[in-house]
Coordinates of C-alpha atoms and ligand atoms in Angstrom, one line a residue:
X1 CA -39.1 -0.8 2.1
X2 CA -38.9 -4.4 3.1
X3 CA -37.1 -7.0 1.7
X4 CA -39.1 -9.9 1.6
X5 CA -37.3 -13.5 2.2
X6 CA -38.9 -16.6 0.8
X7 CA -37.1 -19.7 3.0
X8 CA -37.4 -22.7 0.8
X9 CA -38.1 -26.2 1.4
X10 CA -34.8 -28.6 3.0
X11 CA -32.9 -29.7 0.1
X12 CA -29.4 -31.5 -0.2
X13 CA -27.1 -29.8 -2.0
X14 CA -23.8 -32.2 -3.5
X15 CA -21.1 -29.8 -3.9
X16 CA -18.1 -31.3 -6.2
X17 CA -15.1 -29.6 -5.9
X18 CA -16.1 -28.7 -1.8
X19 CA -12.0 -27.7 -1.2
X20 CA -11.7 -25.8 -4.2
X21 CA -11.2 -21.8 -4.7
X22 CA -14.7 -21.2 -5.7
X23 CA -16.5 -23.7 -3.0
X24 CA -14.3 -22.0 -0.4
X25 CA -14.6 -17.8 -2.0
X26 CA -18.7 -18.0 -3.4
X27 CA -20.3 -20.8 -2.6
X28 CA -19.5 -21.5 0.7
X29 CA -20.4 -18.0 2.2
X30 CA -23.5 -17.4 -0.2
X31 CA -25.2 -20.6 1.5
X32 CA -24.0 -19.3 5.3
X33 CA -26.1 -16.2 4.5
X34 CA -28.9 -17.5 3.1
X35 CA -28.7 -19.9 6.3
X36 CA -28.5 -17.0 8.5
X37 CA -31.1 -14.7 7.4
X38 CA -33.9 -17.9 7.5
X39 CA -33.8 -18.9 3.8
X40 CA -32.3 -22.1 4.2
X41 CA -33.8 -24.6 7.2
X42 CA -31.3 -26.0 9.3
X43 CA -32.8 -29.8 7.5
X44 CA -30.8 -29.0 4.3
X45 CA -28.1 -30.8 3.5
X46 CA -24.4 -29.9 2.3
X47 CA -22.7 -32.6 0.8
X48 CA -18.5 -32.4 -0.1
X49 CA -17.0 -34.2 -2.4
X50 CA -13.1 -34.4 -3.1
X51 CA -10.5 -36.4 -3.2
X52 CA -8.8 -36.4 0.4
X53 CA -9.5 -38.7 2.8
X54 CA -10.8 -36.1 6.0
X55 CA -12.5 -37.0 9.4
X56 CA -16.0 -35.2 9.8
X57 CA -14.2 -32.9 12.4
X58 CA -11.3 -32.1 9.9
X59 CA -14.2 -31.3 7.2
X60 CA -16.0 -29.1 9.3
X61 CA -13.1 -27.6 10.6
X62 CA -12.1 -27.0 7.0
X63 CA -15.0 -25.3 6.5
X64 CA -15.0 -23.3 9.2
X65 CA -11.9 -22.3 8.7
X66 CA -13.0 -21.2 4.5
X67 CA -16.2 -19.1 6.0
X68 CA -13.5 -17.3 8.8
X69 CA -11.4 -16.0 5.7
X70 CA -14.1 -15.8 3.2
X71 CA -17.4 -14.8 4.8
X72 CA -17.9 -10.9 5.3
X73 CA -17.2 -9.8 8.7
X74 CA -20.4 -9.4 10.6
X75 CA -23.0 -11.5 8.1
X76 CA -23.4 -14.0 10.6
X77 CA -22.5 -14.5 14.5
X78 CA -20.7 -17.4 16.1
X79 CA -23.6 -19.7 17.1
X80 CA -24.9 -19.4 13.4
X81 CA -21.8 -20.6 11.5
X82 CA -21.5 -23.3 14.2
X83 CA -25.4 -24.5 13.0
X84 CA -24.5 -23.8 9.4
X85 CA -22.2 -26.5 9.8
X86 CA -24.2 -29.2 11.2
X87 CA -26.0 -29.2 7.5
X88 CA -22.0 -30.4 6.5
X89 CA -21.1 -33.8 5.3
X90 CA -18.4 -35.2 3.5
X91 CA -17.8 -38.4 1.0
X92 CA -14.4 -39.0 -0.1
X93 CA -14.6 -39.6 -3.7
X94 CA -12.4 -39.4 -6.6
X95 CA -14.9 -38.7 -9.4
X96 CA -12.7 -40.6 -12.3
X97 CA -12.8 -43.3 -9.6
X98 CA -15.3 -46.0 -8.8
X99 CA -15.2 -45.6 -4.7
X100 CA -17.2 -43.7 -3.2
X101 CA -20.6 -43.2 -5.9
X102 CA -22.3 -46.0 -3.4
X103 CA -21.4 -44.1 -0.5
X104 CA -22.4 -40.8 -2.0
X105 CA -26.0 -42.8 -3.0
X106 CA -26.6 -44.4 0.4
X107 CA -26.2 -40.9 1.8
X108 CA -28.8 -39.2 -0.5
X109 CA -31.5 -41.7 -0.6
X110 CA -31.5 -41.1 3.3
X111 CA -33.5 -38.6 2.7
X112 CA -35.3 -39.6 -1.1
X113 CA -37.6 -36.7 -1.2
X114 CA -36.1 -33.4 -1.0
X115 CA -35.0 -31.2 -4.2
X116 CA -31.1 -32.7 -5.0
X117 CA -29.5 -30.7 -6.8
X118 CA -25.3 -31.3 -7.7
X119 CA -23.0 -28.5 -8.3
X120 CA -19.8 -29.1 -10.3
X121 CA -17.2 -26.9 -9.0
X122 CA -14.4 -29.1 -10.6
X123 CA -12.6 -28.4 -13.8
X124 CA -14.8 -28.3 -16.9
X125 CA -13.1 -31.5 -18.5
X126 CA -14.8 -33.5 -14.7
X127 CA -18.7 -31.8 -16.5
X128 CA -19.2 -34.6 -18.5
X129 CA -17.8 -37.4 -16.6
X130 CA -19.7 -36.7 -13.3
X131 CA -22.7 -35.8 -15.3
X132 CA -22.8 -39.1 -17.2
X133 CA -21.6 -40.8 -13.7
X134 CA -24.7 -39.5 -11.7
X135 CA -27.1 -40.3 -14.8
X136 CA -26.1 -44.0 -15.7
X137 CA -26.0 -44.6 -11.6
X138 CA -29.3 -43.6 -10.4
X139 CA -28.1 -40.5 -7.8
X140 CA -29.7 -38.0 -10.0
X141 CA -32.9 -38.5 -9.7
X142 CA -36.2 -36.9 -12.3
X143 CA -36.5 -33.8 -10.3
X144 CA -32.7 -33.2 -9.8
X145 CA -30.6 -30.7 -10.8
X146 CA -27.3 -30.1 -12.3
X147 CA -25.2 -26.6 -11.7
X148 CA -22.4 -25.9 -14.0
X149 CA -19.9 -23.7 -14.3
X150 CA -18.0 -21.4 -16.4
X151 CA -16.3 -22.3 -18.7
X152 CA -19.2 -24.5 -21.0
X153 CA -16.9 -26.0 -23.4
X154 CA -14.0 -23.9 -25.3
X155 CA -15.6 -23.8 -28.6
X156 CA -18.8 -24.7 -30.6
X157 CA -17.6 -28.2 -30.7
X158 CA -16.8 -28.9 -27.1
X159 CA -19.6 -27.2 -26.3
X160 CA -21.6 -29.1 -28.2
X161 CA -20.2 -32.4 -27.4
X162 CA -21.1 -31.1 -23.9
X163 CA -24.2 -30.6 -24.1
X164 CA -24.8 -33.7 -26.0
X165 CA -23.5 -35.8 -23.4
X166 CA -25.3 -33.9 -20.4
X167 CA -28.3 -34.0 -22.0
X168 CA -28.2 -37.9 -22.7
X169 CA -28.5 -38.2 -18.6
X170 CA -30.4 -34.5 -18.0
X171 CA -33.2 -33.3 -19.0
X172 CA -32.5 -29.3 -20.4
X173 CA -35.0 -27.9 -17.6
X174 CA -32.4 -29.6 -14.8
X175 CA -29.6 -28.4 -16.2
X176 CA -28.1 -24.8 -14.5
X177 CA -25.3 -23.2 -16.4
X178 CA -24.3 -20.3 -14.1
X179 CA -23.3 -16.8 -15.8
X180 CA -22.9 -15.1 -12.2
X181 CA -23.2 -11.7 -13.9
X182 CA -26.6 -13.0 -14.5
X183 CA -27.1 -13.3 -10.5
X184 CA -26.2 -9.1 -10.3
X185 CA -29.1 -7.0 -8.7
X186 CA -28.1 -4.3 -11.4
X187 CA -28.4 -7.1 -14.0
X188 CA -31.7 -7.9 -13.4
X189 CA -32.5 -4.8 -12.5
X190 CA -31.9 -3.8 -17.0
X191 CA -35.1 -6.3 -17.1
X192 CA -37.3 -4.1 -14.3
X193 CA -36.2 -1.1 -16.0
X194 CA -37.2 -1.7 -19.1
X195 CA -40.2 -3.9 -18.4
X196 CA -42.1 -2.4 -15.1
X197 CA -41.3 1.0 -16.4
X198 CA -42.8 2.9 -19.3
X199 CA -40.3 5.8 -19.3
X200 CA -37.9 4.0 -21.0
X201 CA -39.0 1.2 -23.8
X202 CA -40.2 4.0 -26.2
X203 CA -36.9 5.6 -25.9
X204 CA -35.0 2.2 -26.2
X205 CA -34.2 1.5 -30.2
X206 CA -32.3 3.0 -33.1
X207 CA -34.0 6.5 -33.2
X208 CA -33.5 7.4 -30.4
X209 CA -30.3 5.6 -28.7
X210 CA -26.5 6.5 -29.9
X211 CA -24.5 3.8 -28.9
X212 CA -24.0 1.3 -26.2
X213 CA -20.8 0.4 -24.2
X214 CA -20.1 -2.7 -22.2
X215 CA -16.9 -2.2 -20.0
X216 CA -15.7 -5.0 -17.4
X217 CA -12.3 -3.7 -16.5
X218 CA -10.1 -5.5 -13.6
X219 CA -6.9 -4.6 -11.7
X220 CA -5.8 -7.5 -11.4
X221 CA -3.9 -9.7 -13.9
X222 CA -3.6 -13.3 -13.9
X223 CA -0.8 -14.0 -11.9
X224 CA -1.5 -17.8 -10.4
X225 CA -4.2 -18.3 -12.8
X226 CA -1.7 -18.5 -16.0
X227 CA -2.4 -22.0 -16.7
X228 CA -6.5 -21.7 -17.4
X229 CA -6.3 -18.4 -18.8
X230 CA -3.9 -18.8 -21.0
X231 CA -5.7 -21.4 -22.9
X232 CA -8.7 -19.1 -22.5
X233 CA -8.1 -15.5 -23.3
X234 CA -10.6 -13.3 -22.1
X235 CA -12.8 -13.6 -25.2
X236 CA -13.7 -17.1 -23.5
X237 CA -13.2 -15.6 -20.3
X238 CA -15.5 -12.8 -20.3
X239 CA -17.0 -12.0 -23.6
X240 CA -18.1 -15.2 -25.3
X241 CA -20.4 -15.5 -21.3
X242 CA -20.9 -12.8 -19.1
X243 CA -20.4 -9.7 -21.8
X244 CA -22.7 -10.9 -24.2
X245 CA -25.4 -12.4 -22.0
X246 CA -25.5 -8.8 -20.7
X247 CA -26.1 -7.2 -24.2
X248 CA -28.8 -9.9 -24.6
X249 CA -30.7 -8.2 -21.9
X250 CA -30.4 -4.8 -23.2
X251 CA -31.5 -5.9 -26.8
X252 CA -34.0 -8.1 -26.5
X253 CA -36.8 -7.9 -27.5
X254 CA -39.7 -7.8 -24.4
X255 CA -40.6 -10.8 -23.7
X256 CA -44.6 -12.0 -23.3
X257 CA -43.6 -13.9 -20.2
X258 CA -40.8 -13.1 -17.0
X259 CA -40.4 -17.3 -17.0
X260 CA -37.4 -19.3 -18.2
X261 CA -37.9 -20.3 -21.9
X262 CA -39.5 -16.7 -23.0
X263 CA -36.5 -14.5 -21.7
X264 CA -33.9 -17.2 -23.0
X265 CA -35.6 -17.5 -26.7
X266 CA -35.4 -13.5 -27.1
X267 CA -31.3 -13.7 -25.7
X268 CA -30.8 -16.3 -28.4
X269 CA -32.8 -13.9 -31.1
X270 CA -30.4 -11.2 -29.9
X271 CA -27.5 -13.6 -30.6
X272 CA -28.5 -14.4 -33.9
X273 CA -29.0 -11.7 -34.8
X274 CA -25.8 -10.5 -34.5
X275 CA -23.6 -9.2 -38.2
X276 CA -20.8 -11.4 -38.0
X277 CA -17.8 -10.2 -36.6
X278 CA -15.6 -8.5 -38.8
X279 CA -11.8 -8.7 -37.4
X280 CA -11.0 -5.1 -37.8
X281 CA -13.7 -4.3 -35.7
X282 CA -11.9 -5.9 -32.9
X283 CA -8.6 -5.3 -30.8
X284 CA -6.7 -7.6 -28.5
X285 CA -4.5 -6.6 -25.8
X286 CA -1.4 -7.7 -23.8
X287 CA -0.5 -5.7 -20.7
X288 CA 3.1 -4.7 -20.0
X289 CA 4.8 -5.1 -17.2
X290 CA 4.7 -2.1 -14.5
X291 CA 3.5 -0.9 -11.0
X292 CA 4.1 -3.8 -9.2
X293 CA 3.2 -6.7 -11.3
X294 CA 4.8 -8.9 -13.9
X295 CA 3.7 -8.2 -17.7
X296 CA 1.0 -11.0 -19.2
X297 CA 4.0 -13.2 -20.6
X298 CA 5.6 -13.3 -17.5
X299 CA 2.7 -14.1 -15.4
X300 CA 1.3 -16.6 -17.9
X301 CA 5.0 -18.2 -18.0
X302 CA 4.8 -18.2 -21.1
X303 CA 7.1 -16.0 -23.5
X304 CA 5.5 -16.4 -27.2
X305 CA 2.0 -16.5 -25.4
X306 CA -0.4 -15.0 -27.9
X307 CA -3.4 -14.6 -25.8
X308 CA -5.8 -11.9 -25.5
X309 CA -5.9 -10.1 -21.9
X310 CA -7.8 -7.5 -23.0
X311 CA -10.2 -7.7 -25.9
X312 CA -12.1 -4.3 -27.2
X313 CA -15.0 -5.0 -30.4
X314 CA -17.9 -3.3 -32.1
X315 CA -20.7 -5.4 -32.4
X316 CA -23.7 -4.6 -34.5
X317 CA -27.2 -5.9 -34.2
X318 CA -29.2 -6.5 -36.9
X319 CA -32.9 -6.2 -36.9
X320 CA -35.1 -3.4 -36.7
X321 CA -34.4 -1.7 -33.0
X322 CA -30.9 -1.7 -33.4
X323 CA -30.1 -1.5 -36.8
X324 CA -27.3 0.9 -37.3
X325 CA -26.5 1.2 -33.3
X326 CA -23.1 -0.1 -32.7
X327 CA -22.6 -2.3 -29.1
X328 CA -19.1 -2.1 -28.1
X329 CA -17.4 -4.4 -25.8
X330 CA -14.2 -3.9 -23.8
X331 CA -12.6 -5.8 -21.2
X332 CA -9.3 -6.7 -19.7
X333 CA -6.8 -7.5 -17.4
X334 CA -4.7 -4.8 -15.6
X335 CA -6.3 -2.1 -16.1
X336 CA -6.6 0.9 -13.9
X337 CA -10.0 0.2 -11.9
X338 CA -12.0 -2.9 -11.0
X339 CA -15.3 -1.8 -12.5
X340 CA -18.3 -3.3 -14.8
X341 CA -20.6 -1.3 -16.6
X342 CA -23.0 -0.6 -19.0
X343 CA -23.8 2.5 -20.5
X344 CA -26.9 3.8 -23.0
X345 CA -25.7 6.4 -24.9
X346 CA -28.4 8.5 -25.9
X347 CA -28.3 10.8 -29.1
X348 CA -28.1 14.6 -28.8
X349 CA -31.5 16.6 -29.1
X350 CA -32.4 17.1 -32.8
X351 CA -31.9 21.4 -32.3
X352 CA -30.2 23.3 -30.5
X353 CA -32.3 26.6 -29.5
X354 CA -29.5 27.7 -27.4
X355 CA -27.2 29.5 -30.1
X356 CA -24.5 30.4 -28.0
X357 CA -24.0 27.6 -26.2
X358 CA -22.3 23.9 -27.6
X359 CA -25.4 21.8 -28.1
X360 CA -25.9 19.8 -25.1
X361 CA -24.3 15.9 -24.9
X362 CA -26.8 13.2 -25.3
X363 CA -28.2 11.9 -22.2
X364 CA -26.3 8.5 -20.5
X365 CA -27.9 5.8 -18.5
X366 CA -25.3 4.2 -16.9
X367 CA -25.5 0.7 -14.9
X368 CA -23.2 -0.1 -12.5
X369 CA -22.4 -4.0 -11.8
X370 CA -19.7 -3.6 -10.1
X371 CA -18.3 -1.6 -7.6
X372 CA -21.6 0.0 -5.5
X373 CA -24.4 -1.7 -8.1
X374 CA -26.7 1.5 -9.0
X375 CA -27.8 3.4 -11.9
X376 CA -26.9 7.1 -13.0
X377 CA -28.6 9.1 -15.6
X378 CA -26.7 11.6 -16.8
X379 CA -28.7 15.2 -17.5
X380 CA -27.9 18.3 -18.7
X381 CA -28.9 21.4 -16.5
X382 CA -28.8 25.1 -16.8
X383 CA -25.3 26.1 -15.0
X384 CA -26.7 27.7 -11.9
X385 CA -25.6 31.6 -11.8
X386 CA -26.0 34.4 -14.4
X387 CA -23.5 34.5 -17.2
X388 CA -26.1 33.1 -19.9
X389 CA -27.1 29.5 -20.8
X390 CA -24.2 27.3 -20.2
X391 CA -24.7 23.8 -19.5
X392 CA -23.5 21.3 -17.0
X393 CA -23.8 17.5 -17.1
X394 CA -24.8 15.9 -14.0
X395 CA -25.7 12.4 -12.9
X396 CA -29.2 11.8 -11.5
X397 CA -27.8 8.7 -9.0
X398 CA -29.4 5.8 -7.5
X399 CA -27.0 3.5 -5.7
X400 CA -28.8 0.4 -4.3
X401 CA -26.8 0.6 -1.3
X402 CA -28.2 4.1 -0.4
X403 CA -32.2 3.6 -1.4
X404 CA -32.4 0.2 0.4
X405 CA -31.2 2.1 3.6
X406 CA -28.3 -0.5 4.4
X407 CA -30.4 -3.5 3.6
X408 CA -28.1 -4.2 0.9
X409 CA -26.7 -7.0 3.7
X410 CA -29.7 -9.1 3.2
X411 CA -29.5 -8.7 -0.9
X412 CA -26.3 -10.6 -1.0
X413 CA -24.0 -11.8 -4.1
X414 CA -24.7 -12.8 -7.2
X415 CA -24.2 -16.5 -5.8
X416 CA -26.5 -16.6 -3.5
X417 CA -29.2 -15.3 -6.0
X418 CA -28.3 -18.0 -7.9
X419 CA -28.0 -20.9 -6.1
X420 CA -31.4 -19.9 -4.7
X421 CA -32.7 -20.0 -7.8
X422 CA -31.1 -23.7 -8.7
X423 CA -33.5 -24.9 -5.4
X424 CA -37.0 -23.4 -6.0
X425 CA -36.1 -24.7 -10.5
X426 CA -36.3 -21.2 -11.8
X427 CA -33.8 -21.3 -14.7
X428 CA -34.6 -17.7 -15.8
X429 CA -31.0 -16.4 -15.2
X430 CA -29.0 -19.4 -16.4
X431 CA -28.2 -20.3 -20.1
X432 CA -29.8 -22.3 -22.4
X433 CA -27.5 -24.8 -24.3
X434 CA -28.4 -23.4 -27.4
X435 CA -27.7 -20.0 -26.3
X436 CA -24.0 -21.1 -25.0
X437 CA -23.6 -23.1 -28.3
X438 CA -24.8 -19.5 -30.9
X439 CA -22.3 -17.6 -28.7
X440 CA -19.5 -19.9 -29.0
X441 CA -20.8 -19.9 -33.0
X442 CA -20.6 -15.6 -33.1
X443 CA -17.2 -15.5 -31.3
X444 CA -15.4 -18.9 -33.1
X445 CA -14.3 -17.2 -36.4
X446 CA -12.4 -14.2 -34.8
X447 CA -10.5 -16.4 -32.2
X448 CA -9.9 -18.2 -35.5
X449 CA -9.0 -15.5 -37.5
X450 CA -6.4 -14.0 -34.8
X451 CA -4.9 -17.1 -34.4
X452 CA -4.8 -17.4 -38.7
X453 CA -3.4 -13.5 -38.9
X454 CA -0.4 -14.6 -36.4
X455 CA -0.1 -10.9 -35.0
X456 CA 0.9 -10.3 -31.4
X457 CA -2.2 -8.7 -29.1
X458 CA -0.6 -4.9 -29.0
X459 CA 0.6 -4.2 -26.2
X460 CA -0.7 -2.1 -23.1
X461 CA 0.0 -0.2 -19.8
X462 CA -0.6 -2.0 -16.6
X463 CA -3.2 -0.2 -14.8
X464 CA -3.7 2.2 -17.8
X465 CA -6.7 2.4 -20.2
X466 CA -6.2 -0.7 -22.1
X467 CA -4.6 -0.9 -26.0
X468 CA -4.5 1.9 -28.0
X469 CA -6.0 0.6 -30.5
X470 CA -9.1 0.1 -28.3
X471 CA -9.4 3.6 -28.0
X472 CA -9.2 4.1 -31.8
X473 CA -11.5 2.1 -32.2
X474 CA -13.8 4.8 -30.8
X475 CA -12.1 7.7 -31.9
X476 CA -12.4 6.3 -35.8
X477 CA -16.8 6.8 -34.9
X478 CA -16.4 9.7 -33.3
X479 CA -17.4 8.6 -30.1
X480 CA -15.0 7.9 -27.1
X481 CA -15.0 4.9 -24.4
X482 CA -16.0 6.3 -20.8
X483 CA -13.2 6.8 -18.5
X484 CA -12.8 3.6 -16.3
X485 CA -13.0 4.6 -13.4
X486 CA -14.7 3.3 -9.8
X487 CA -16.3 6.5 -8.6
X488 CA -19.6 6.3 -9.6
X489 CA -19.4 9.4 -12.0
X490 CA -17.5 12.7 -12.0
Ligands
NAP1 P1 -9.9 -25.6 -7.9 O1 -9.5 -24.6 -6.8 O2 -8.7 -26.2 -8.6 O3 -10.7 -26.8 -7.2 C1 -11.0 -27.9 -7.9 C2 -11.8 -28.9 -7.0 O4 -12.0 -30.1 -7.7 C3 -11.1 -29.3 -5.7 O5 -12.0 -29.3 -4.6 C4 -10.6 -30.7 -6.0 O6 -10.6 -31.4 -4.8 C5 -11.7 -31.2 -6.9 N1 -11.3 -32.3 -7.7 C6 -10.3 -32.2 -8.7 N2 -10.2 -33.4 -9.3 C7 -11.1 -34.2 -8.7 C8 -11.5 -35.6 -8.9 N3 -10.9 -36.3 -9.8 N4 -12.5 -36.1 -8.2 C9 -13.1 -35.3 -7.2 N5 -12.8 -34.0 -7.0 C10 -11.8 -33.5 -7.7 O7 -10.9 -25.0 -8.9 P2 -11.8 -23.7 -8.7 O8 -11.1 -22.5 -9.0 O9 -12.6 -23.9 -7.4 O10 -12.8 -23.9 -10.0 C11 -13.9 -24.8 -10.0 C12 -14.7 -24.6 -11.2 O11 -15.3 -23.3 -11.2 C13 -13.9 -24.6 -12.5 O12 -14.8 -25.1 -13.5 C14 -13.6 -23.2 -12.8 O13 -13.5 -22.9 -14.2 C15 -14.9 -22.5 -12.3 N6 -14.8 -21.1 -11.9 C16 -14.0 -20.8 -10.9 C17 -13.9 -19.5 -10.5 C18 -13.0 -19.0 -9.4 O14 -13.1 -17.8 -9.0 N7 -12.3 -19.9 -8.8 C19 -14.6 -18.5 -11.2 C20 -15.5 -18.9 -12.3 C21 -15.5 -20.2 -12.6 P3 -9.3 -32.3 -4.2 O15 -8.1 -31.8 -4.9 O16 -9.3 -31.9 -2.8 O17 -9.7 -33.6 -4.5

């Protein structure tokens, strides 16, 4: 199997933000490796923006010194990072300033043709200052494009005030909100499994599917981090974006087209058509302190804090595939493995014709994201050996890593995936504004009801299974959360 890559046309790229965590962790080394596997000529331009004054040499240095912590050992040699940055330039500009926007023009109308595209990897409350900025001054041009990141807004007011302002300078088919678990090869992989295979769409509804979990569990907590998360909660974090963009793709509807607009209208059908959530069909969390780390007070300096770190819920769907089939959600902060997951739940054969066995389990199709992206389907099987029909559930795997034969190098992060996409203008795997605004509107009334009911998040285990209550949750429908656990399955 070959893995074919499309190198795209020079482009300058405006990174704002160029000395921040995420420029330095994703961005950076998902455009070395594009570089050095061919997808990106050596024509393209990378253009930093901050705040410090820095000679070209100190800039590239900089930079060279991000890729050297940052970049995976062995993606690319010596000589390549060296010509990756020659494509560096840097423009000293504070972005609530008026210095520098000339400078930053003069540089990119150089070169008037190419696809410009600006990524704002600044704090969300710079979005719509630079946006309004680059409008009202000319440097976006018709074609350009505009890359976002998470969070888009706080609420369904900011939002909307967001999106009113960047569309007053951008058109919607420039504008890029990333979801980076959009970017996931498993991710997109739901779409080819449902749509370039016929096994599964018949199967894929109320009759014949159980349940489906959602788990995106994390080790760490949010120690250095207190001061965004804190005002966020992992509702914002993780479940108003990434969580329920991904239970978009596993209930929506086919759509007639793989192109931007069809596959976002059936993810905002999805959305509305969610019951509204009922508060006792959710659970917030708080981890403790314990093995090694600080509880969430502590690391959120903040004793009274009342944010969620962990945040479990039962969502229900209603139209005619999913009618009756619960979705739940969990994720958190400190719990005991770094994984994210998805898993089908399928409902137990109708008979059982083997009397003096249990009935076998339901089958599972399970979708790794993260660690080791792949798919299992669990089956059940005879027990090999005499001693009568006794079954034995076992997972039917398929790790990416494994079937493309180490090739998985040239697949590369979700970022890279992404940012690709942001050059060639295929918006497919970003959100529309009116998707961001109908989540914001389905997760709004619970953030406001917690905050109205005035109860502490319970309490939970650092590196343990999350809240209890979480788990009752579950045990109330008779069904019970998978363990978290990184293994693939066992
Ligand atoms: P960060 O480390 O604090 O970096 C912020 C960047 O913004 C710095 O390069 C800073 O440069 C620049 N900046 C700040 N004020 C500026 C101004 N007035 N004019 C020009 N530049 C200015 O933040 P980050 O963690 O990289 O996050 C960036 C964005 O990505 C945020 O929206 C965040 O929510 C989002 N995000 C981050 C992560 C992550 O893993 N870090 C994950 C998901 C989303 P100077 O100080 O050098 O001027």
């Amino acid at each position: 199997m070959s893995l074919n890559i499309n190198p795209v046309e020079a482009f300058d790229l405006v990174v704002f933000g160029i000395t921040g965590d995420l420029a330095h962790r994703k961005i950076l080394p998902a455009l070395c490796h594009r570089f050095s596997i061919g997808q990106i000529p050596k024509e393209t331009r990378i253009i930093g923006v901050a705040r410090g004054e820095k000679s070209k040499e100190q800039f590239h240095a900089e930079m060279a010194e991000a890729l050297d912590k940052h970049l995976p050992k062995g993606r690319c040699d010596d000589q390549c990072v060296k010509d990756f940055l020659d494509c560096f330039h840097y423009v000293k500009l504070d972005v609530l300033g008026e210095d520098g926007w000339q400078e930053l023009k003069d540089l990119l109308n150089e070169r008037p043709n190419p696809v410009r595209a600006f990524y704002l990897s600044v704090a969300p409350s710079l979005f719509a200052e630079i946006s309004v900025r680059l409008g009202k001054s000319g440097i976006a041009t018709e074609g350009s494009r505009i890359v976002l990141e998470k969070p888009f807004g706080h609420d369904l007011q900011s939002a909307k005030d967001l999106n009113a302002r960047l569309k007053s300078c951008f058109d919607e088919c420039q504008i890029y909100r990333i979801d980076h678990y959009l970017g996931k090869e498993t991710v997109q992989n739901l779409m080819a499994l449902r749509f370039a295979n016929a096994l599964f769409e018949p199967l894929w509804n109320s009759q014949h599917i159980d349940h489906v979990q959602i788990t995106v569990a994390e080790t760490l907590g949010i120690a250095g981090r207190g001061g965004y998360y804190d005002h966020a909660g992992a509702m914002r974090d993780m479940v108003q974006n990434h969580m329920m963009q991904v239970m978009c793709l596993i209930a929506m509807e086919p759509p007639a087209r793989f192109d931007a607009d069809s596959v976002r209208d059936e993810k905002l059908k999805v959305i509305k058509a969610l019951d509204p959530l009922d508060i006792r069909n959710t659970v917030r969390g708080q981890y403790r302190a314990g093995n090694g780390g600080g509880s969430y007070r502590e690391e959120a300096e903040n004793p009274d804090s009342m944010t969620e770190s962990a945040v479990a819920l039962k969502a229900a769907i209603s139209n005619w595939r999913w009618s009756g089939v619960p979705f739940y959600l969990r994720t958190g902060k400190r719990l005991r493995a770094h994984v994210s997951e998805i898993m089908i739940k399928f409902k137990e054969p109708p008979h059982n014709i083997f009397e003096q066995s249990r009935p076998a389990e339901g089958n599972a199709l399970i979708l790794r994201l993260q660690p080791g992206e792949g798919i299992t389907l669990m089956m059940t099987i005879k027990e090999p050996g005499s001693g009568g029909m006794r079954f034995l559930r076992v997972p039917l795997d398929m790790s990416f890593a494994e079937t493309l034969g180490g090739r998985t190098g040239v697949l590369g992060n979700a970022y890279e995936r992404l940012i690709m996409d942001v050059i060639r203008g295929d918006q497919t795997l970003f959100m529309r504004g009116d998707e961001a605004e109908a989540a914001w509107a389905w997760v709004d009334p619970v953030i406001a009801a917690w905050q109205e009911s005035g109860e502490r998040p319970q309490p939970y285990d650092a590196l343990g299974s999350g809240p209890e209550a979480a788990l009752a949750l579950m045990h109330r429908d008779g069904r019970e959360w998978r363990e978290i656990e990184t293994e693939p399955d066992a």
